[in-house]
C-alpha positions as a printed Julia matrix, in Angstrom:
126×3 Matrix{Float64}:
  0.01   0.04   -0.08
  2.58   2.4     0.93
  4.08   1.67   -2.75
  0.99   2.38   -4.29
  0.72   5.82   -2.65
  4.24   6.69   -3.69
  4.07   5.31   -7.03
  1.05   7.73   -7.4
  2.46  10.76   -5.19
  5.39  10.34   -7.42
  3.23  10.21  -11.28
  0.68  12.67   -9.9
  4.23  15.34   -9.18
  5.65  14.06  -12.25
  2.84  15.4   -14.38
  1.76  18.26  -12.94
  5.42  18.68  -13.69
  5.38  18.32  -17.42
  2.3   20.56  -18.22
  4.18  23.75  -16.5
  5.3   24.92  -20.0
  5.46  28.25  -21.64
  2.14  29.61  -23.16
  1.3   32.72  -25.17
 -0.48  35.59  -23.89
 -1.17  38.95  -24.35
  0.33  41.68  -23.91
 -2.31  42.84  -21.42
 -1.92  40.09  -18.86
  1.73  41.3   -18.29
  2.37  42.49  -15.31
  1.86  46.35  -14.88
  5.92  46.59  -14.46
  6.9   45.17  -17.01
  4.02  46.93  -19.24
  5.45  50.47  -18.25
  8.95  49.33  -18.27
  8.46  48.61  -22.46
  6.17  51.37  -23.36
  9.02  52.75  -21.62
 11.17  51.41  -23.26
 10.39  49.57  -26.3
  7.4   52.75  -27.13
  7.56  52.36  -31.44
  8.7   48.81  -31.34
  5.75  45.99  -32.24
  5.59  42.91  -29.88
  5.95  39.08  -32.32
  4.74  37.44  -28.67
  4.15  37.13  -24.89
  5.06  34.32  -23.35
  4.49  32.86  -19.68
  6.19  30.38  -17.89
  3.78  29.09  -15.48
  6.92  27.59  -12.77
  4.53  25.94   -9.89
  6.26  29.08   -7.78
  6.43  31.97   -9.76
  5.7   32.95  -13.13
  8.06  34.41  -15.37
  7.24  35.93  -19.15
  9.44  36.35  -22.11
  9.1   38.89  -24.58
  9.97  39.34  -28.39
 10.07  42.01  -29.73
  9.9   43.0   -34.5
 13.55  43.97  -33.9
 14.93  40.66  -32.21
 15.08  42.11  -28.68
 14.05  39.41  -25.91
 12.6   40.18  -22.49
 12.14  38.58  -19.74
  9.85  39.39  -16.97
  9.35  38.13  -13.27
  5.36  37.33  -11.91
  6.01  40.86  -10.41
  7.33  42.6   -14.0
 10.74  43.53  -12.8
 13.31  43.09  -15.36
 15.94  39.95  -15.11
 16.73  40.05  -18.92
 16.73  41.32  -22.3
 18.92  39.95  -25.14
 19.53  41.99  -28.23
 20.88  40.58  -31.86
 22.05  43.99  -32.51
 23.73  45.46  -29.77
 20.57  48.12  -29.08
 19.53  48.03  -25.34
 18.91  51.65  -24.72
 21.03  53.53  -22.7
 19.17  53.86  -19.63
 18.46  50.97  -18.75
 22.49  49.81  -17.92
 23.45  51.79  -15.21
 24.29  54.66  -15.1
 28.74  52.76  -13.52
 28.56  49.63  -15.22
 27.88  51.18  -18.51
 31.92  53.47  -17.5
 33.41  50.32  -17.52
 32.16  48.78  -20.38
 32.94  51.94  -21.78
 36.34  53.08  -20.39
 37.52  48.81  -21.01
 35.95  47.98  -25.06
 34.94  51.52  -26.04
 34.04  49.84  -29.84
 31.17  47.41  -27.64
 28.4   46.55  -28.02
 26.55  45.59  -25.31
 24.53  42.37  -26.69
 23.39  40.85  -23.23
 21.87  42.58  -19.2
 20.84  39.62  -16.78
 20.44  41.4   -13.75
 20.47  38.99  -10.52
 19.46  38.79   -7.04
 22.95  41.34   -6.69
 24.41  41.04   -9.27
 24.74  42.23  -12.86
 26.03  40.52  -16.14
 26.56  42.03  -19.55
 27.93  39.67  -21.93
 28.95  42.52  -25.17
 29.84  42.07  -28.61
């Protein structure tokens, strides 16, 4: 009986994990903070699609723009990551101190990816 209960619990957990997948949503279903961020920084750009990764604990949102920029937000709408093929990340997004270091050491490089962690920032250059 104990084995059957463990097997049933395992199957239920596995089916829930397998069900958690990216699904398309509309721009209006993004958290308000993410909508404001996109409107402030990418107001003239067309959005290709928006998806949500409905995780058990917290959903994460991904927005892909028509110009190839990919944005990731947490469940509260806080920016987690930006990727850009052409290095056209708006300068106001990345903190000034980071941009000063980048331009001081790599004046010809473009920022193609910017990721925000809990206590860290990561920048990838062209």
